[in-house]
Amino acid sequence: MRKNIISSLFAIAIGFGFCQGAPSSETVTTASTANYEVVPIPHKILPDRGKPFILDADVSIVCKNDNPQMLKNAEMLSAYLKQLTGLDIRVVNTPIATASKQIVLSTSLTADSPDAYKINITQEAITISGASPAGTFYGIQTLRKSIDAGEKGEVVFPAAVIEDAPEFAYRGAHLDVARHFFPADSVKKYIDMMALHNMNRLHWHLTDDQGWRLPLKRHPELITKGAIRRGTCIGKDFSSCDSIPYGGFYTPAEIRDVIAYAADRHISIIPEIDLPGHMLAMLTAHPDLGCTGGPYELWTIWGISDDVLCAGNDDVYTILDEVLSEVAEIFPYQYVHIGGDECPKDRWKECQKCQAKIKELGLTDDEEFTKEQKLQSHVMKFATDVLSRHGKKIIGWDEILEGTVPDDAVVMSWRGSEGGKKAAETGHDAIMAPYTHYYLDYYQSEDRENEPLAIGGYIPLSKSYSFEPFDGISPENRKHILGVQANLWTEYIHTFPHVQYMVLPRWAALSEVQWSAPESRDFDAFRTRLANMKEHYRANGFNFSEREE
Ligand SMILES: [Zn+2]
């Protein structure tokens, strides 16, 4: 009986959900209908007039591929389906000979993007073909999100073909664990949240003036002296301090575990060692590396410290070489972020060693840049060369444009889109992470009194949705825009539920900018799609904001 009802309804099912006026109440309560208009919206959804696929306990997932990434994909799909439907869908490596229904995973798709996938849904099978295991994973995410997360039980998948590939190869999210520390389990949950949004780059901000979180074999003192601050200012009163020792750090095993957990979800981790500013943690452990000799202590407040690494001290170059070499060994991805932002030059102007280095290098002021800015370029070039020796490339904040930019450097444009535009015009790749749209520590509602304390500003959901990555970029330079990222600075974010509240659902808006076709951009339609995404947040226990301004 169910089949008859379904076949009369399949034509209207896509985009509208199952008809609530169906004649059999039994059918309506036991099966929900999948809706392929998910977040981010796929590029092509082609309805088919064939009969739908019914997901029930007879279905198995077929993964013939010996590739361990594909087997992980299959296991994750089985776990997602169990969570959403309550059904035990087993994974097999050869098709079952009988006529039982199958979800078949493969990497047989040929496409320009490795993240591309195609899903073919017929009465007999759902076939997800990726252009790589990552592509198959994104197909799995779309299939998962098409299920009504508010309903358990069997699912009707209307016959259709879905063809999809991302607009951008780099789809990033950033997490600051220096201002407030978030343990490995929270970072793994953040990675789960990213996977649900088809994101693939986690920018992990591991060091700053308020704490050093990354364990290094050659420099354990960075943790023993640099991970716990004596207290934290209360709210925005920088003259206050709660005097409660605060901090934390990861163990080497936790770092390895997080890297592997992310890799299973096709997410690469970009560690950030922010230099030569934002370095009070290193200076606290090594006062001799600062221009004044200190003493220094981990900051209990927020902002930009005048105390930075002394660029005239040879020992600074030695420790940077050792630290970055070990970072390169720990993290497998090809990029390391070396910061370069917010480095005041006050100390360098007064420091004999820094001025001697400027003389030695023959740096002079010119119309565009000061000799101290050029000294910073020298430090960035040194760090770039160290990482290059280890086969890595660097990403830096857009301040690295002040001076000479290393050839392979990728510019992360945070002060609006201008840095990305300038980078592209000078032949450098860029990532757009403008504070105007994607600094998610900003308020998401004008109703500030009923929001948790935020750093300021106002970035509603609609603003995050409205970003145009190619605005002002000439067609020939667009190839240099690798992608888009949102940043989460945690000065005022103490708990992980608060982290989740700040990024969800603004990540949903971001994910359509990162992934979907620009011509599909429609905020009202997006909000309709967001309703089921929020059900998925609930099903996963992710805290989120109900604000949709
Ligand atoms: Zn100096």
XYZ file of C-alpha atoms and ligand atoms in Angstrom:
550
model
C 0.000 0.000 0.000
C 2.767 2.359 0.826
C 4.231 1.992 -2.637
C 0.994 3.089 -4.284
C 0.723 6.129 -2.139
C 4.317 6.984 -2.784
C 4.147 6.626 -6.542
C 1.253 9.046 -6.650
C 3.182 11.532 -4.622
C 6.744 11.267 -5.860
C 6.334 13.977 -8.464
C 5.614 16.651 -5.894
C 7.819 15.286 -3.189
C 11.020 17.099 -4.123
C 11.177 20.388 -2.345
C 7.880 20.055 -0.536
C 8.255 17.110 1.798
C 5.747 14.327 2.107
C 2.095 15.247 1.599
C 0.396 15.415 4.965
C -2.990 14.744 3.361
C -2.058 11.199 2.358
C -4.936 8.772 2.878
C -3.187 6.335 5.175
C -2.143 7.743 8.524
C -0.078 4.585 9.059
C 2.068 5.371 6.016
C 2.561 8.985 6.962
C 3.793 8.152 10.428
C 6.207 5.415 9.353
C 7.996 7.128 6.462
C 9.242 10.635 5.914
C 10.273 11.890 2.514
C 13.737 13.156 1.734
C 14.141 16.679 0.421
C 17.291 17.255 -1.627
C 17.173 21.020 -1.203
C 19.698 20.981 1.606
C 22.293 23.453 2.913
C 24.460 24.109 0.974
C 22.111 23.814 -1.981
C 23.450 21.382 -4.635
C 24.179 22.754 -8.090
C 21.730 20.457 -9.918
C 18.763 18.449 -8.663
C 17.088 16.661 -11.558
C 13.803 14.963 -10.561
C 13.102 11.613 -12.192
C 9.700 10.108 -12.935
C 10.746 6.675 -11.664
C 9.642 5.094 -8.428
C 11.357 6.167 -5.206
C 13.894 4.328 -3.126
C 12.607 3.244 0.263
C 15.199 3.191 3.022
C 14.252 0.400 5.406
C 15.993 -2.325 7.365
C 16.577 -4.381 4.174
C 19.003 -1.821 2.733
C 22.751 -2.347 2.808
C 25.621 -0.028 1.985
C 27.932 -1.468 -0.659
C 31.513 -0.249 -0.652
C 33.607 -2.377 -3.007
C 36.568 -0.099 -2.764
C 39.539 -1.279 -0.698
C 40.452 2.328 -0.039
C 40.345 2.829 3.757
C 38.920 6.324 3.266
C 35.965 4.825 1.387
C 35.385 2.267 4.115
C 35.389 5.102 6.656
C 32.885 6.917 4.434
C 30.635 3.837 4.463
C 30.876 3.450 8.233
C 30.038 7.114 8.754
C 27.026 6.877 6.423
C 25.793 3.856 8.379
C 26.218 5.785 11.649
C 24.423 8.856 10.266
C 21.500 6.702 9.089
C 21.315 4.933 12.436
C 21.245 8.273 14.247
C 18.583 9.775 11.966
C 16.300 6.800 11.325
C 17.076 4.285 14.044
C 17.685 1.685 11.310
C 20.711 -0.611 11.322
C 22.095 -0.314 7.801
C 25.028 -2.680 7.416
C 28.118 -2.132 5.306
C 29.126 -4.886 2.854
C 31.964 -4.998 0.361
C 30.232 -6.976 -2.364
C 26.721 -6.427 -3.703
C 24.168 -8.843 -2.274
C 23.058 -11.299 -4.958
C 19.397 -11.067 -4.028
C 17.192 -8.206 -5.079
C 17.744 -6.307 -1.848
C 18.164 -2.574 -2.082
C 21.548 -0.969 -1.893
C 23.331 2.308 -1.336
C 26.442 1.986 -3.493
C 29.514 4.128 -2.830
C 32.191 4.603 -5.472
C 34.852 6.988 -6.726
C 34.030 6.468 -10.385
C 33.048 10.053 -11.221
C 35.285 12.031 -13.553
C 35.200 15.751 -12.744
C 37.444 18.804 -12.502
C 37.010 19.063 -8.730
C 37.990 16.124 -6.490
C 35.113 17.223 -4.242
C 32.495 16.683 -6.983
C 29.879 13.952 -6.635
C 26.811 12.579 -8.345
C 23.911 10.807 -6.660
C 21.576 8.643 -8.694
C 18.417 7.565 -6.890
C 16.262 4.801 -8.359
C 13.852 2.334 -6.837
C 16.615 -0.290 -6.589
C 19.617 1.717 -5.499
C 21.113 4.987 -4.419
C 24.507 5.348 -6.069
C 26.892 7.993 -4.747
C 29.863 8.469 -7.079
C 32.558 10.864 -5.991
C 35.486 12.157 -7.996
C 37.549 11.102 -4.943
C 36.739 9.710 -1.487
C 36.177 13.347 -0.423
C 33.641 13.814 -3.230
C 31.807 10.676 -2.108
C 31.836 12.058 1.441
C 30.089 15.256 0.297
C 27.499 13.140 -1.512
C 26.955 11.297 1.764
C 26.504 14.616 3.543
C 23.851 15.705 1.037
C 22.017 12.386 1.343
C 22.183 12.622 5.132
C 20.901 16.198 5.191
C 18.034 15.382 2.826
C 16.471 13.269 5.581
C 13.959 14.990 7.851
C 15.988 15.007 11.065
C 12.852 15.530 13.118
C 11.420 12.117 12.119
C 12.682 8.625 12.898
C 11.892 5.556 10.814
C 11.865 4.650 7.140
C 12.641 7.281 4.527
C 11.263 7.708 1.011
C 13.904 9.017 -1.386
C 12.202 10.342 -4.547
C 13.926 9.234 -7.750
C 16.346 11.917 -8.896
C 19.835 12.686 -10.085
C 21.923 15.173 -8.113
C 25.081 16.616 -9.649
C 27.223 18.777 -7.457
C 30.671 20.307 -7.033
C 31.910 23.189 -4.877
C 32.499 26.731 -6.076
C 35.666 26.925 -3.962
C 38.325 24.330 -3.147
C 39.120 26.025 0.184
C 36.162 26.074 2.567
C 37.508 27.122 5.917
C 36.594 27.646 9.538
C 38.917 29.044 12.178
C 39.014 28.420 15.909
C 40.992 30.433 18.461
C 42.001 28.153 21.336
C 44.517 30.623 22.787
C 42.226 33.269 24.328
C 40.047 30.525 25.710
C 41.049 26.894 25.553
C 38.820 24.209 24.074
C 39.824 20.593 24.739
C 40.350 18.001 22.018
C 36.826 16.565 22.348
C 35.361 20.004 21.655
C 37.642 20.462 18.650
C 36.438 17.106 17.319
C 32.848 18.238 17.701
C 33.759 21.439 15.832
C 35.110 19.175 13.072
C 31.804 17.250 13.028
C 30.011 20.575 12.649
C 32.305 21.516 9.776
C 31.654 18.200 8.002
C 27.906 18.832 8.137
C 28.581 22.089 6.226
C 30.916 20.543 3.596
C 33.866 22.505 5.007
C 37.373 21.149 4.517
C 39.960 23.400 6.209
C 40.260 23.934 9.965
C 42.462 26.912 10.801
C 43.599 26.164 14.345
C 44.882 29.297 16.126
C 47.171 27.606 18.654
C 49.325 30.381 20.075
C 48.800 33.959 21.211
C 49.548 36.497 23.935
C 47.203 34.690 26.328
C 48.490 31.123 25.960
C 50.500 28.523 24.040
C 48.547 25.301 23.384
C 50.760 23.201 21.091
C 53.191 20.726 22.705
C 56.637 20.624 21.093
C 59.328 18.074 21.912
C 62.194 20.525 21.512
C 60.514 23.327 23.457
C 58.475 21.952 26.377
C 58.971 25.283 28.192
C 56.454 26.900 25.851
C 53.809 24.787 27.600
C 55.268 24.705 31.117
C 55.707 28.485 31.165
C 53.302 29.607 28.462
C 50.032 27.706 28.838
C 48.540 28.990 32.118
C 47.869 32.688 32.728
C 47.400 34.085 36.220
C 43.873 35.210 35.528
C 41.506 36.820 33.051
C 39.979 40.270 32.939
C 36.303 40.436 33.839
C 34.088 41.314 30.901
C 35.526 44.325 29.106
C 37.149 45.872 32.170
C 40.846 45.568 31.302
C 41.848 46.956 34.696
C 40.249 43.957 36.385
C 41.497 40.387 36.829
C 39.614 37.454 38.285
C 42.928 36.002 39.611
C 41.800 32.510 38.671
C 44.671 30.701 36.906
C 43.419 29.797 33.425
C 44.789 27.797 30.537
C 45.314 24.408 29.021
C 47.197 22.580 26.316
C 46.924 19.511 24.143
C 49.020 16.388 24.547
C 50.926 15.092 21.495
C 48.493 12.150 21.376
C 45.515 14.516 21.321
C 47.035 16.517 18.474
C 47.563 13.318 16.457
C 44.034 12.155 17.285
C 42.461 15.446 16.146
C 44.470 15.410 12.887
C 43.319 11.837 12.152
C 39.718 12.573 13.123
C 39.683 15.543 10.758
C 41.302 13.524 7.959
C 38.549 10.884 8.221
C 36.125 13.742 7.532
C 38.256 15.058 4.659
C 39.279 18.120 6.644
C 42.874 19.357 6.622
C 44.199 21.236 9.629
C 46.144 24.466 9.208
C 48.008 25.219 12.436
C 48.711 28.872 13.147
C 51.840 30.011 14.943
C 51.209 33.743 15.005
C 54.455 35.730 14.644
C 56.303 38.051 15.195
C 53.514 39.810 17.158
C 51.004 38.024 19.398
C 54.000 36.244 20.933
C 53.778 36.974 24.672
C 53.548 33.229 25.381
C 56.983 32.660 23.841
C 58.344 35.830 25.456
C 57.082 34.718 28.873
C 59.095 31.516 28.479
C 62.092 33.334 26.894
C 62.297 36.996 28.048
C 65.643 37.369 26.226
C 63.783 37.108 22.892
C 62.015 40.458 23.393
C 63.507 43.881 22.612
C 63.400 45.053 26.258
C 64.360 41.760 27.883
C 61.148 41.713 29.894
C 60.103 40.378 32.280
C 56.935 39.393 30.437
C 53.833 37.505 31.487
C 50.886 35.964 29.677
C 48.259 38.567 29.085
C 45.113 38.622 31.211
C 43.484 41.118 28.811
C 42.735 41.350 25.083
C 44.074 43.576 22.330
C 47.409 44.185 20.651
C 50.594 44.015 22.702
C 53.496 46.350 21.963
C 55.851 43.582 23.064
C 56.764 41.373 20.103
C 59.701 39.171 19.132
C 62.958 41.105 18.682
C 63.750 40.902 14.995
C 67.374 41.840 15.633
C 68.135 38.904 17.923
C 69.675 35.862 16.191
C 68.247 33.576 18.898
C 64.750 34.505 17.678
C 65.536 33.069 14.260
C 66.971 29.921 15.850
C 63.855 29.195 17.935
C 61.515 30.035 15.045
C 63.416 27.540 12.902
C 63.094 24.839 15.578
C 59.434 25.547 16.343
C 58.290 25.752 12.723
C 60.318 22.675 11.735
C 58.531 20.647 14.403
C 55.145 22.107 13.413
C 55.871 21.014 9.840
C 56.585 17.487 11.072
C 53.391 17.274 13.166
C 50.850 18.593 10.656
C 50.558 16.799 7.306
C 48.740 19.474 5.282
C 50.787 21.571 2.876
C 50.023 24.926 4.531
C 51.089 26.450 7.848
C 49.679 29.813 8.945
C 52.356 32.142 10.339
C 50.156 35.087 11.275
C 51.951 38.343 10.589
C 49.092 40.491 11.864
C 49.001 43.299 14.399
C 52.728 43.648 15.052
C 53.361 47.167 16.416
C 56.785 48.542 15.521
C 57.270 50.730 18.632
C 59.820 48.407 20.271
C 61.760 47.829 17.033
C 62.132 51.584 16.516
C 63.784 51.903 19.951
C 65.764 48.646 19.950
C 69.485 48.752 19.146
C 69.502 45.155 17.921
C 66.539 45.724 15.615
C 68.049 48.931 14.236
C 71.390 47.157 13.703
C 69.567 44.404 11.779
C 67.832 47.044 9.636
C 71.251 48.534 8.842
C 72.768 45.134 8.140
C 69.951 44.322 5.709
C 70.183 47.774 4.089
C 66.501 48.537 4.724
C 65.282 52.104 4.276
C 61.987 53.961 4.478
C 60.294 54.669 1.180
C 56.970 56.167 0.132
C 55.124 52.881 0.599
C 56.686 51.154 3.599
C 58.850 51.968 6.635
C 62.115 50.168 7.280
C 60.470 48.481 10.289
C 57.693 47.114 8.055
C 60.420 45.795 5.774
C 62.076 44.192 8.807
C 58.843 42.303 9.432
C 58.904 41.129 5.811
C 62.403 39.815 6.528
C 61.087 37.783 9.502
C 58.169 36.453 7.451
C 60.540 35.518 4.629
C 62.746 33.649 7.096
C 59.752 31.689 8.453
C 58.603 30.984 4.907
C 62.036 29.630 3.963
C 62.111 27.351 7.021
C 58.736 25.882 6.104
C 59.697 25.662 2.448
C 62.658 23.471 3.457
C 60.055 21.103 4.897
C 57.919 21.204 1.764
C 55.336 23.594 3.222
C 53.810 26.824 2.029
C 52.625 29.647 4.219
C 49.414 31.543 4.787
C 49.600 34.972 6.415
C 47.121 37.645 7.464
C 46.831 40.486 4.952
C 49.418 42.598 6.814
C 52.040 40.503 4.999
C 51.234 42.688 1.990
C 53.040 45.519 3.832
C 56.470 44.919 2.360
C 57.658 42.089 0.160
C 55.343 39.079 0.014
C 57.083 35.694 -0.324
C 56.329 34.177 -3.753
C 54.217 31.187 -2.681
C 52.508 32.909 0.233
C 48.726 32.836 0.452
C 47.144 36.009 1.810
C 44.247 35.681 4.240
C 42.189 38.811 3.709
C 40.612 39.801 7.020
C 40.481 43.596 6.859
C 37.691 43.413 4.298
C 38.266 42.093 0.777
C 40.940 44.630 -0.201
C 43.864 42.432 0.850
C 42.527 39.540 -1.217
C 42.022 41.825 -4.178
C 45.545 43.244 -3.897
C 47.034 39.769 -3.486
C 45.250 38.496 -6.601
C 46.394 41.514 -8.601
C 50.006 40.778 -7.665
C 49.707 37.103 -8.582
C 49.238 35.684 -5.079
C 46.531 33.307 -3.986
C 44.124 34.575 -1.359
C 41.477 33.400 1.064
C 38.610 35.728 1.876
C 37.865 35.948 5.612
C 36.558 39.521 5.878
C 35.674 40.806 9.346
C 32.689 42.526 7.763
C 30.905 39.214 7.086
C 32.760 36.400 8.833
C 34.054 37.526 12.222
C 31.568 35.409 14.076
C 32.560 36.750 17.497
C 30.410 39.759 16.498
C 26.788 40.015 17.595
C 24.275 38.249 15.363
C 21.315 40.247 16.641
C 20.518 43.897 17.242
C 18.826 42.738 20.432
C 22.152 42.860 22.302
C 20.617 42.806 25.749
C 19.368 39.294 25.140
C 22.569 38.020 23.561
C 25.699 36.766 25.326
C 28.457 39.384 25.636
C 30.243 39.684 22.283
C 33.240 41.674 21.110
C 30.952 44.176 19.340
C 29.792 44.757 15.772
C 26.729 43.256 14.112
C 26.843 40.449 11.561
C 23.358 39.023 11.129
C 22.751 35.788 9.238
C 21.668 37.754 6.164
C 24.990 39.628 6.131
C 27.012 36.398 6.216
C 24.824 35.136 3.372
C 25.372 38.231 1.241
C 29.148 38.067 0.763
C 30.369 38.180 -2.840
C 33.893 36.686 -2.953
C 34.604 38.020 -6.445
C 33.398 41.567 -5.812
C 35.981 43.897 -7.357
C 38.144 41.006 -8.624
C 38.731 41.019 -12.382
C 37.745 37.801 -14.208
C 41.376 36.926 -15.006
C 42.364 37.179 -11.312
C 39.492 35.114 -9.910
C 41.554 31.929 -10.084
C 43.631 33.348 -7.221
C 40.681 33.389 -4.802
C 41.033 29.921 -3.269
C 38.023 30.215 -1.030
C 36.221 31.719 1.916
C 36.557 31.302 5.683
C 34.857 32.402 8.896
C 36.928 33.201 11.982
C 36.023 32.691 15.609
C 38.088 34.678 18.096
C 37.303 33.652 21.640
C 38.128 36.587 23.931
C 34.522 36.643 25.142
C 33.664 33.004 24.454
C 34.393 30.813 27.460
C 32.436 27.633 26.761
C 31.978 25.275 23.840
C 28.149 25.638 23.692
C 28.844 29.376 23.289
C 31.276 28.576 20.450
C 28.507 26.603 18.744
C 25.974 29.363 19.337
C 28.203 31.928 17.602
C 28.901 29.894 14.455
C 25.506 28.207 13.994
C 23.619 29.018 11.910
C 25.950 31.632 10.391
C 28.102 28.760 9.080
C 25.060 27.598 7.121
C 25.067 30.948 5.306
C 28.830 30.732 4.836
C 28.576 27.201 3.448
C 26.348 28.340 0.573
C 28.882 31.060 -0.298
C 31.691 28.486 -0.161
C 29.918 25.715 -2.025
C 26.771 26.644 -3.950
C 26.327 28.330 -7.330
C 26.170 32.149 -6.938
C 23.022 32.256 -9.105
C 21.211 30.083 -6.527
C 21.662 32.748 -3.814
C 18.237 33.556 -2.358
C 18.010 34.395 1.348
C 14.324 33.513 1.745
C 14.774 30.145 0.036
C 17.870 29.577 2.169
C 15.864 30.198 5.343
C 13.347 27.577 4.203
C 16.181 25.078 3.714
C 17.663 26.100 7.070
C 14.650 24.700 8.953
C 15.725 21.088 8.417
C 19.390 22.018 8.918
C 18.402 23.195 12.392
C 16.719 19.819 12.950
C 20.077 18.269 12.096
C 21.770 20.569 14.621
C 19.280 19.338 17.235
C 19.755 15.695 16.253
C 23.507 16.108 16.739
C 23.210 18.031 19.986
C 24.790 21.155 18.467
C 23.854 24.356 20.269
C 22.747 27.095 17.853
C 21.120 30.490 17.669
C 17.494 30.899 16.589
C 18.294 34.391 15.279
C 17.712 34.756 11.550
C 18.142 38.506 11.103
Zn 64.568 44.307 18.960
